[in-house]
mmCIF file of C-alpha atoms and ligand atoms in Angstrom:
data_model
loop_
_atom_site.group_PDB
_atom_site.id
_atom_site.type_symbol
_atom_site.label_atom_id
_atom_site.label_comp_id
_atom_site.label_asym_id
_atom_site.label_seq_id
_atom_site.Cartn_x
_atom_site.Cartn_y
_atom_site.Cartn_z
ATOM 1 C CA UNK C 1 91.848 107.634 125.915
ATOM 2 C CA UNK C 2 94.683 105.804 127.631
ATOM 3 C CA UNK C 3 96.799 103.604 125.329
ATOM 4 C CA UNK C 4 99.589 101.275 126.452
ATOM 5 C CA UNK C 5 102.066 104.068 127.021
ATOM 6 C CA UNK C 6 102.686 105.510 130.515
ATOM 7 C CA UNK C 7 101.592 109.137 130.839
ATOM 8 C CA UNK C 8 103.624 112.037 132.210
ATOM 9 C CA UNK C 9 101.838 115.280 133.012
ATOM 10 C CA UNK C 10 103.746 118.579 132.734
ATOM 11 C CA UNK C 11 102.063 120.883 135.270
ATOM 12 C CA UNK C 12 104.356 123.894 135.758
ATOM 13 C CA UNK C 13 102.054 126.866 134.979
ATOM 14 C CA UNK C 14 104.835 129.457 135.411
ATOM 15 C CA UNK C 15 107.352 127.663 133.176
ATOM 16 C CA UNK C 16 107.259 127.534 129.341
ATOM 17 C CA UNK C 17 106.684 123.921 128.308
ATOM 18 C CA UNK C 18 108.238 124.364 124.842
ATOM 19 C CA UNK C 19 111.814 124.012 126.131
ATOM 20 C CA UNK C 20 110.910 120.831 128.039
ATOM 21 C CA UNK C 21 108.669 118.833 125.729
ATOM 22 C CA UNK C 22 111.287 118.136 123.000
ATOM 23 C CA UNK C 23 113.704 116.783 125.640
ATOM 24 C CA UNK C 24 111.026 114.549 127.165
ATOM 25 C CA UNK C 25 110.050 113.338 123.682
ATOM 26 C CA UNK C 26 113.690 112.666 122.771
ATOM 27 C CA UNK C 27 114.654 110.794 125.927
ATOM 28 C CA UNK C 28 111.346 109.147 126.750
ATOM 29 C CA UNK C 29 109.792 108.230 123.387
ATOM 30 C CA UNK C 30 107.849 105.449 125.114
ATOM 31 C CA UNK C 31 105.984 107.985 127.310
ATOM 32 C CA UNK C 32 102.947 110.074 126.402
ATOM 33 C CA UNK C 33 103.374 113.702 127.520
ATOM 34 C CA UNK C 34 100.326 115.743 128.475
ATOM 35 C CA UNK C 35 100.480 119.475 129.172
ATOM 36 C CA UNK C 36 98.388 121.083 131.873
ATOM 37 C CA UNK C 37 95.619 122.252 131.484
ATOM 38 C CA UNK C 38 94.921 119.835 128.550
ATOM 39 C CA UNK C 39 95.270 116.764 130.729
ATOM 40 C CA UNK C 40 92.474 114.568 129.438
ATOM 41 C CA UNK C 41 91.383 111.949 131.936
ATOM 42 C CA UNK C 42 93.390 112.865 135.057
ATOM 43 C CA UNK C 43 92.946 109.350 136.437
ATOM 44 C CA UNK C 44 95.204 108.031 133.633
ATOM 45 C CA UNK C 45 98.316 110.008 134.642
ATOM 46 C CA UNK C 46 101.266 107.975 135.986
ATOM 47 C CA UNK C 47 103.908 110.678 136.520
ATOM 48 C CA UNK C 48 103.617 114.400 137.289
ATOM 49 C CA UNK C 49 106.372 116.968 136.690
ATOM 50 C CA UNK C 50 105.394 120.004 138.737
ATOM 51 C CA UNK C 51 106.337 123.497 139.913
ATOM 52 C CA UNK C 52 103.711 125.632 141.648
ATOM 53 C CA UNK C 53 101.064 123.099 140.573
ATOM 54 C CA UNK C 54 97.525 124.379 140.100
ATOM 55 C CA UNK C 55 95.169 124.007 143.047
ATOM 56 C CA UNK C 56 92.815 121.077 142.761
ATOM 57 C CA UNK C 57 95.111 119.042 140.487
ATOM 58 C CA UNK C 58 96.483 116.352 142.801
ATOM 59 C CA UNK C 59 93.213 114.951 144.156
ATOM 60 C CA UNK C 60 92.307 114.151 140.512
ATOM 61 C CA UNK C 61 95.553 112.215 139.836
ATOM 62 C CA UNK C 62 94.337 109.013 141.429
ATOM 63 C CA UNK C 63 96.773 106.702 139.614
ATOM 64 C CA UNK C 64 99.912 108.791 140.220
ATOM 65 C CA UNK C 65 103.105 106.769 140.814
ATOM 66 C CA UNK C 66 105.795 109.464 141.207
ATOM 67 C CA UNK C 67 105.900 113.270 141.573
ATOM 68 C CA UNK C 68 108.923 115.043 140.068
ATOM 69 C CA UNK C 69 109.746 118.564 141.291
ATOM 70 C CA UNK C 70 111.195 120.960 138.717
ATOM 71 C CA UNK C 71 113.037 122.702 141.552
ATOM 72 C CA UNK C 72 115.643 121.489 144.013
ATOM 73 C CA UNK C 73 113.879 123.145 146.941
ATOM 74 C CA UNK C 74 110.647 121.329 147.780
ATOM 75 C CA UNK C 75 109.369 123.222 150.832
ATOM 76 C CA UNK C 76 106.326 124.588 148.987
ATOM 77 C CA UNK C 77 105.391 121.128 147.688
ATOM 78 C CA UNK C 78 105.784 119.656 151.177
ATOM 79 C CA UNK C 79 103.529 122.389 152.557
ATOM 80 C CA UNK C 80 100.874 121.711 149.906
ATOM 81 C CA UNK C 81 98.091 119.736 151.639
ATOM 82 C CA UNK C 82 96.934 118.297 148.292
ATOM 83 C CA UNK C 83 100.187 116.427 147.588
ATOM 84 C CA UNK C 84 99.606 112.750 148.412
ATOM 85 C CA UNK C 85 101.822 111.724 151.346
ATOM 86 C CA UNK C 86 102.455 108.190 150.151
ATOM 87 C CA UNK C 87 103.480 109.011 146.572
ATOM 88 C CA UNK C 88 107.279 109.348 146.153
ATOM 89 C CA UNK C 89 108.372 112.967 145.678
ATOM 90 C CA UNK C 90 111.635 113.409 143.759
ATOM 91 C CA UNK C 91 113.611 116.631 144.102
ATOM 92 C CA UNK C 92 115.595 118.079 141.231
ATOM 93 C CA UNK C 93 119.213 117.023 141.072
ATOM 94 C CA UNK C 94 120.577 118.445 137.830
ATOM 95 C CA UNK C 95 124.307 118.894 137.113
ATOM 96 C CA UNK C 96 123.553 122.243 135.448
ATOM 97 C CA UNK C 97 122.008 123.536 138.677
ATOM 98 C CA UNK C 98 125.285 122.867 140.496
ATOM 99 C CA UNK C 99 127.335 124.450 137.721
ATOM 100 C CA UNK C 100 125.047 127.497 137.505
ATOM 101 C CA UNK C 101 125.018 127.948 141.265
ATOM 102 C CA UNK C 102 128.811 127.707 141.445
ATOM 103 C CA UNK C 103 129.102 130.405 138.742
ATOM 104 C CA UNK C 104 126.733 132.697 140.603
ATOM 105 C CA UNK C 105 128.239 132.185 144.052
ATOM 106 C CA UNK C 106 131.780 132.543 142.720
ATOM 107 C CA UNK C 107 130.815 135.772 140.930
ATOM 108 C CA UNK C 108 129.374 137.256 144.126
ATOM 109 C CA UNK C 109 132.169 136.048 146.419
ATOM 110 C CA UNK C 110 134.774 137.522 144.052
ATOM 111 C CA UNK C 111 132.773 140.773 143.869
ATOM 112 C CA UNK C 112 132.943 141.156 147.654
ATOM 113 C CA UNK C 113 136.412 139.662 148.084
ATOM 114 C CA UNK C 114 137.879 142.115 145.549
ATOM 115 C CA UNK C 115 135.985 144.966 147.276
ATOM 116 C CA UNK C 116 134.080 145.971 144.148
ATOM 117 C CA UNK C 117 131.360 147.840 146.114
ATOM 118 C CA UNK C 118 134.092 150.150 147.467
ATOM 119 C CA UNK C 119 135.670 150.492 144.013
ATOM 120 C CA UNK C 120 132.274 151.507 142.598
ATOM 121 C CA UNK C 121 131.754 154.033 145.420
ATOM 122 C CA UNK C 122 135.207 155.475 144.692
ATOM 123 C CA UNK C 123 134.314 155.866 141.038
ATOM 124 C CA UNK C 124 131.174 157.798 141.965
ATOM 125 C CA UNK C 125 133.391 160.058 144.152
ATOM 126 C CA UNK C 126 136.074 160.321 141.391
ATOM 127 C CA UNK C 127 138.540 158.907 143.903
ATOM 128 C CA UNK C 128 141.593 157.002 142.642
ATOM 129 C CA UNK C 129 142.474 154.607 145.461
ATOM 130 C CA UNK C 130 144.538 151.460 144.876
ATOM 131 C CA UNK C 131 142.982 149.025 147.333
ATOM 132 C CA UNK C 132 144.740 145.821 148.352
ATOM 133 C CA UNK C 133 142.310 143.022 149.282
ATOM 134 C CA UNK C 134 143.597 140.083 151.312
ATOM 135 C CA UNK C 135 144.824 137.032 149.421
ATOM 136 C CA UNK C 136 142.156 134.340 148.914
ATOM 137 C CA UNK C 137 143.833 132.120 151.544
ATOM 138 C CA UNK C 138 143.055 134.813 154.129
ATOM 139 C CA UNK C 139 139.421 135.258 153.052
ATOM 140 C CA UNK C 140 137.035 133.146 155.096
ATOM 141 C CA UNK C 141 133.955 132.030 153.191
ATOM 142 C CA UNK C 142 131.273 129.962 154.950
ATOM 143 C CA UNK C 143 128.655 127.913 153.150
ATOM 144 C CA UNK C 144 125.507 126.876 154.997
ATOM 145 C CA UNK C 145 124.609 123.526 153.426
ATOM 146 C CA UNK C 146 126.975 120.922 152.029
ATOM 147 C CA UNK C 147 124.576 119.136 149.697
ATOM 148 C CA UNK C 148 124.417 118.936 145.900
ATOM 149 C CA UNK C 149 124.829 122.692 145.467
ATOM 150 C CA UNK C 150 126.762 123.742 148.575
ATOM 151 C CA UNK C 151 129.418 121.083 148.039
ATOM 152 C CA UNK C 152 129.960 122.122 144.427
ATOM 153 C CA UNK C 153 130.315 125.808 145.367
ATOM 154 C CA UNK C 154 132.618 124.992 148.288
ATOM 155 C CA UNK C 155 134.912 122.916 146.111
ATOM 156 C CA UNK C 156 135.124 125.574 143.369
ATOM 157 C CA UNK C 157 135.986 128.268 145.942
ATOM 158 C CA UNK C 158 138.523 126.034 147.705
ATOM 159 C CA UNK C 159 140.225 125.338 144.370
ATOM 160 C CA UNK C 160 140.751 129.106 144.021
ATOM 161 C CA UNK C 161 142.436 129.095 147.412
ATOM 162 C CA UNK C 162 139.668 130.555 149.624
ATOM 163 C CA UNK C 163 139.508 129.423 153.256
ATOM 164 C CA UNK C 164 136.129 127.663 153.045
ATOM 165 C CA UNK C 165 134.009 126.214 155.850
ATOM 166 C CA UNK C 166 130.753 124.330 155.333
ATOM 167 C CA UNK C 167 127.909 123.597 157.729
ATOM 168 C CA UNK C 168 125.712 120.503 157.498
ATOM 169 C CA UNK C 169 123.231 118.608 159.654
ATOM 170 C CA UNK C 170 125.243 115.382 159.654
ATOM 171 C CA UNK C 171 128.999 114.761 159.336
ATOM 172 C CA UNK C 172 130.010 114.529 155.674
ATOM 173 C CA UNK C 173 133.197 113.280 154.002
ATOM 174 C CA UNK C 174 135.034 116.420 152.967
ATOM 175 C CA UNK C 175 137.477 117.172 150.160
ATOM 176 C CA UNK C 176 140.886 118.431 151.311
ATOM 177 C CA UNK C 177 140.965 122.130 152.127
ATOM 178 C CA UNK C 178 137.430 122.447 153.503
ATOM 179 C CA UNK C 179 136.545 122.757 157.177
ATOM 180 C CA UNK C 180 133.325 121.068 158.245
ATOM 181 C CA UNK C 181 130.955 122.288 160.962
ATOM 182 C CA UNK C 182 128.061 120.055 161.996
ATOM 183 C CA UNK C 183 124.797 120.734 163.799
ATOM 184 C CA UNK C 184 123.323 123.684 165.707
ATOM 185 C CA UNK C 185 125.973 123.711 168.437
ATOM 186 C CA UNK C 186 128.677 124.441 165.827
ATOM 187 C CA UNK C 187 126.770 127.358 164.279
ATOM 188 C CA UNK C 188 128.162 130.186 166.484
ATOM 189 C CA UNK C 189 131.731 129.064 165.709
ATOM 190 C CA UNK C 190 130.881 128.825 161.997
ATOM 191 C CA UNK C 191 129.536 132.398 161.917
ATOM 192 C CA UNK C 192 132.369 133.759 164.090
ATOM 193 C CA UNK C 193 134.983 132.763 161.490
ATOM 194 C CA UNK C 194 132.929 133.626 158.375
ATOM 195 C CA UNK C 195 133.426 136.930 156.507
ATOM 196 C CA UNK C 196 131.267 136.010 153.507
ATOM 197 C CA UNK C 197 128.339 133.701 154.254
ATOM 198 C CA UNK C 198 126.488 131.833 151.502
ATOM 199 C CA UNK C 199 123.163 130.196 152.364
ATOM 200 C CA UNK C 200 122.468 127.018 150.387
ATOM 201 C CA UNK C 201 120.177 125.237 152.810
ATOM 202 C CA UNK C 202 116.733 123.795 152.202
ATOM 203 C CA UNK C 203 114.002 125.720 153.999
ATOM 204 C CA UNK C 204 112.831 123.622 156.961
ATOM 205 C CA UNK C 205 111.608 124.489 160.472
ATOM 206 C CA UNK C 206 115.234 124.054 161.660
ATOM 207 C CA UNK C 207 116.754 126.407 159.061
ATOM 208 C CA UNK C 208 114.067 129.120 158.842
ATOM 209 C CA UNK C 209 115.397 132.511 159.970
ATOM 210 C CA UNK C 210 118.988 131.256 160.291
ATOM 211 C CA UNK C 211 120.352 134.499 158.807
ATOM 212 C CA UNK C 212 119.370 136.631 161.781
ATOM 213 C CA UNK C 213 120.669 139.301 164.173
ATOM 214 C CA UNK C 214 122.546 136.754 166.268
ATOM 215 C CA UNK C 215 124.323 135.344 163.211
ATOM 216 C CA UNK C 216 125.233 138.800 161.877
ATOM 217 C CA UNK C 217 126.530 139.906 165.293
ATOM 218 C CA UNK C 218 128.712 136.791 165.505
ATOM 219 C CA UNK C 219 130.346 137.466 162.110
ATOM 220 C CA UNK C 220 133.458 139.645 161.853
ATOM 221 C CA UNK C 221 132.458 143.298 161.344
ATOM 222 C CA UNK C 222 131.913 144.280 157.704
ATOM 223 C CA UNK C 223 130.880 140.811 156.521
ATOM 224 C CA UNK C 224 128.773 139.945 153.500
ATOM 225 C CA UNK C 225 125.650 137.822 153.039
ATOM 226 C CA UNK C 226 124.773 135.877 149.887
ATOM 227 C CA UNK C 227 121.349 134.248 150.195
ATOM 228 C CA UNK C 228 120.612 131.779 147.423
ATOM 229 C CA UNK C 229 118.651 129.308 149.594
ATOM 230 C CA UNK C 230 115.179 130.630 150.317
ATOM 231 C CA UNK C 231 113.755 133.964 151.440
ATOM 232 C CA UNK C 232 112.571 132.312 154.653
ATOM 233 C CA UNK C 233 116.192 131.817 155.730
ATOM 234 C CA UNK C 234 116.626 135.566 156.182
ATOM 235 C CA UNK C 235 115.137 137.761 158.883
ATOM 236 C CA UNK C 236 114.771 140.835 156.690
ATOM 237 C CA UNK C 237 114.554 143.422 159.489
ATOM 238 C CA UNK C 238 117.718 141.981 161.089
ATOM 239 C CA UNK C 239 119.626 142.368 157.827
ATOM 240 C CA UNK C 240 118.502 145.986 157.407
ATOM 241 C CA UNK C 241 119.546 146.737 161.014
ATOM 242 C CA UNK C 242 122.947 145.029 160.575
ATOM 243 C CA UNK C 243 123.531 147.027 157.360
ATOM 244 C CA UNK C 244 122.618 150.265 159.158
ATOM 245 C CA UNK C 245 125.163 149.451 161.879
ATOM 246 C CA UNK C 246 127.873 148.514 159.359
ATOM 247 C CA UNK C 247 128.110 145.083 160.974
ATOM 248 C CA UNK C 248 127.138 143.674 157.559
ATOM 249 C CA UNK C 249 128.649 145.594 154.645
ATOM 250 C CA UNK C 250 126.520 144.213 151.818
ATOM 251 C CA UNK C 251 124.167 141.477 150.732
ATOM 252 C CA UNK C 252 123.219 139.684 147.539
ATOM 253 C CA UNK C 253 119.715 138.265 147.712
ATOM 254 C CA UNK C 254 118.380 135.939 145.021
ATOM 255 C CA UNK C 255 115.432 134.597 147.008
ATOM 256 C CA UNK C 256 112.742 136.388 149.002
ATOM 257 C CA UNK C 257 109.935 135.667 151.431
ATOM 258 C CA UNK C 258 107.544 137.039 148.800
ATOM 259 C CA UNK C 259 108.416 136.532 145.117
ATOM 260 C CA UNK C 260 108.321 138.567 142.962
ATOM 261 C CA UNK C 261 109.705 141.069 145.481
ATOM 262 C CA UNK C 262 106.926 143.659 145.936
ATOM 263 C CA UNK C 263 107.594 147.012 144.218
ATOM 264 C CA UNK C 264 107.534 148.940 147.511
ATOM 265 C CA UNK C 265 110.004 146.668 149.325
ATOM 266 C CA UNK C 266 112.981 148.511 150.910
ATOM 267 C CA UNK C 267 115.485 146.021 149.442
ATOM 268 C CA UNK C 268 114.957 147.388 145.912
ATOM 269 C CA UNK C 269 116.434 150.811 146.664
ATOM 270 C CA UNK C 270 119.039 149.812 149.278
ATOM 271 C CA UNK C 271 122.498 150.818 148.082
ATOM 272 C CA UNK C 272 124.191 147.833 149.756
ATOM 273 C CA UNK C 273 121.737 145.147 148.679
ATOM 274 C CA UNK C 274 121.843 143.488 145.283
ATOM 275 C CA UNK C 275 118.409 142.127 144.339
ATOM 276 C CA UNK C 276 118.435 139.188 141.913
ATOM 277 C CA UNK C 277 115.154 137.611 140.665
ATOM 278 C CA UNK C 278 115.685 133.968 141.753
ATOM 279 C CA UNK C 279 117.969 133.094 138.866
ATOM 280 C CA UNK C 280 121.142 132.052 140.682
ATOM 281 C CA UNK C 281 120.721 128.581 139.191
ATOM 282 C CA UNK C 282 118.080 127.386 136.760
ATOM 283 C CA UNK C 283 117.047 123.822 136.014
ATOM 284 C CA UNK C 284 118.119 123.045 132.449
ATOM 285 C CA UNK C 285 116.006 120.587 130.408
ATOM 286 C CA UNK C 286 119.031 119.123 128.598
ATOM 287 C CA UNK C 287 120.583 117.890 131.843
ATOM 288 C CA UNK C 288 117.472 117.545 134.035
ATOM 289 C CA UNK C 289 115.362 115.325 131.774
ATOM 290 C CA UNK C 290 117.964 112.503 131.762
ATOM 291 C CA UNK C 291 117.639 112.341 135.574
ATOM 292 C CA UNK C 292 113.840 112.149 135.311
ATOM 293 C CA UNK C 293 114.093 109.534 132.547
ATOM 294 C CA UNK C 294 116.401 107.435 134.711
ATOM 295 C CA UNK C 295 113.908 107.486 137.571
ATOM 296 C CA UNK C 296 110.989 106.588 135.293
ATOM 297 C CA UNK C 297 113.010 103.638 133.986
ATOM 298 C CA UNK C 298 113.758 102.633 137.554
ATOM 299 C CA UNK C 299 110.104 102.859 138.492
ATOM 300 C CA UNK C 300 109.119 100.741 135.479
ATOM 301 C CA UNK C 301 111.776 98.167 136.443
ATOM 302 C CA UNK C 302 110.784 98.125 140.116
ATOM 303 C CA UNK C 303 114.158 99.566 141.202
ATOM 304 C CA UNK C 304 114.640 102.088 144.053
ATOM 305 C CA UNK C 305 114.193 105.717 142.953
ATOM 306 C CA UNK C 306 116.991 108.295 143.181
ATOM 307 C CA UNK C 307 116.794 111.618 145.076
ATOM 308 C CA UNK C 308 113.532 110.934 146.844
ATOM 309 C CA UNK C 309 112.608 113.609 149.390
ATOM 310 C CA UNK C 310 112.715 112.459 152.994
ATOM 311 C CA UNK C 311 109.460 113.965 154.213
ATOM 312 C CA UNK C 312 110.347 113.646 157.896
ATOM 313 C CA UNK C 313 113.638 115.508 157.343
ATOM 314 C CA UNK C 314 111.944 118.071 155.085
ATOM 315 C CA UNK C 315 114.402 117.924 152.163
HETATM 316 P P1 NDP U 401 120.657 119.144 149.371
HETATM 317 O O1 NDP U 401 119.477 118.452 149.979
HETATM 318 O O2 NDP U 401 121.528 118.361 148.435
HETATM 319 O O3 NDP U 401 121.608 119.688 150.520
HETATM 320 C C1 NDP U 401 121.112 120.333 151.645
HETATM 321 C C2 NDP U 401 122.243 120.593 152.626
HETATM 322 O O4 NDP U 401 121.731 121.340 153.714
HETATM 323 C C3 NDP U 401 122.822 119.296 153.201
HETATM 324 O O5 NDP U 401 124.225 119.426 153.363
HETATM 325 C C4 NDP U 401 122.137 119.212 154.559
HETATM 326 O O6 NDP U 401 122.853 118.526 155.567
HETATM 327 C C5 NDP U 401 122.059 120.680 154.931
HETATM 328 N N1 NDP U 401 121.034 120.881 155.957
HETATM 329 C C6 NDP U 401 119.698 120.669 155.876
HETATM 330 N N2 NDP U 401 119.096 120.925 157.064
HETATM 331 C C7 NDP U 401 120.094 121.287 157.898
HETATM 332 C C8 NDP U 401 120.116 121.653 159.266
HETATM 333 N N3 NDP U 401 119.007 121.678 160.007
HETATM 334 N N4 NDP U 401 121.296 121.947 159.818
HETATM 335 C C9 NDP U 401 122.451 121.914 159.075
HETATM 336 N N5 NDP U 401 122.500 121.570 157.777
HETATM 337 C C10 NDP U 401 121.321 121.265 157.198
HETATM 338 O O7 NDP U 401 120.106 120.454 148.668
HETATM 339 P P2 NDP U 401 120.694 121.222 147.398
HETATM 340 O O8 NDP U 401 122.124 121.511 147.634
HETATM 341 O O9 NDP U 401 120.307 120.542 146.142
HETATM 342 O O10 NDP U 401 119.808 122.573 147.442
HETATM 343 C C11 NDP U 401 119.838 123.417 148.570
HETATM 344 C C12 NDP U 401 118.798 124.506 148.438
HETATM 345 O O11 NDP U 401 119.191 125.468 147.476
HETATM 346 C C13 NDP U 401 117.423 124.082 147.941
HETATM 347 O O12 NDP U 401 116.669 123.458 148.972
HETATM 348 C C14 NDP U 401 116.833 125.397 147.508
HETATM 349 O O13 NDP U 401 116.203 126.017 148.622
HETATM 350 C C15 NDP U 401 118.040 126.216 147.092
HETATM 351 N N6 NDP U 401 118.066 126.432 145.649
HETATM 352 C C16 NDP U 401 118.096 127.706 145.173
HETATM 353 C C17 NDP U 401 118.165 127.965 143.836
HETATM 354 C C18 NDP U 401 118.271 129.352 143.346
HETATM 355 O O14 NDP U 401 118.288 129.576 142.130
HETATM 356 N N7 NDP U 401 118.354 130.336 144.224
HETATM 357 C C19 NDP U 401 118.216 126.879 142.846
HETATM 358 C C20 NDP U 401 118.193 125.572 143.435
HETATM 359 C C21 NDP U 401 118.128 125.370 144.789
HETATM 360 P P3 NDP U 401 123.214 116.956 155.414
HETATM 361 O O15 NDP U 401 124.292 116.936 154.348
HETATM 362 O O16 NDP U 401 123.718 116.559 156.729
HETATM 363 O O17 NDP U 401 121.935 116.287 154.978
HETATM 364 C C1 OXD U 402 114.907 126.083 143.353
HETATM 365 C C2 OXD U 402 115.156 125.755 141.970
HETATM 366 O O1 OXD U 402 114.684 125.173 144.138
HETATM 367 O O2 OXD U 402 115.024 126.659 141.129
HETATM 368 O O3 OXD U 402 114.965 127.276 143.677
HETATM 369 O O4 OXD U 402 115.537 124.617 141.669
#
């Protein structure tokens, strides 16, 4: 039975609710939390917090005011025909996601910059070779995407002295030390100067397949690919071909067209591909719930919501 309190439904079947519920209860004591599948009367729900929501759920949520995505990337929600088009969809903007992504990207850039794959190969060959990598100022890193996550990674890398370029759809104010590239016409120049490319784009029709044979051929020989955006950004066969040719020397992949990556997939056993199970950055309840609470307060007060997805733009 609905009381006076607004109702938030937690409908993330693949995510344990026990780490989330205490934070919701702490920060939103005025809200009733319901956990899918025990949702009671679905027509009473005001807010839905979702990730891979169960089929058939949304048509039952007839009173829904706002949809909150647990993830920053919303392409699967936008492709879901059951999601109501006129209900605001809020993407995840969580400071811990930015921090976690910067840690992961920095770790992988340093791994390639300091030539650790070659060091490991030398160890296997019992070869003592003192390698001298270029200084960070001479290492060109390129980040596709200069949003919440890309900007944070770019700034961390630039602070360490790397020569960092970023690519965005629209011109963005840039901190000192970064070089900005804008729009599709700038892409060949971006790839041509980039030795280590990091993909932090949303998956949209414009960005799908952006890590492809043309991009790899444009990069300096022996470059590296770090894909932390979405599996759909990468043309898998083009990466395998570029690795075979030595045009690309190695890749770290955290996201895949099919997740979990199927057991028979060639990426698992490839000696120059690092497979990571979509954990580059994880939404953390302690820092994510305050953002959701702020938006619920805004909705209750009739104020504009923060971080609403622009459905026409696709992110
Ligand atoms: P934002 O929306 O904040 O930023 C997206 C950036 O991509 C913006 O700079 C935007 O340009 C740029 N962009 C979008 N479309 C284009 C285009 N057609 N051409 C050029 N640039 C484009 O997203 P976030 O930084 O929060 O997240 C990025 C992605 O990271 C998510 O969509 C998700 O796919 C992925 N992700 C992966 C995680 C993981 O663990 N692997 C965790 C979280 C997110 P502009 O600035 O001009 O709008
Ligand atoms: C994502 C996320 O979008 O985990 O990948 O936030």
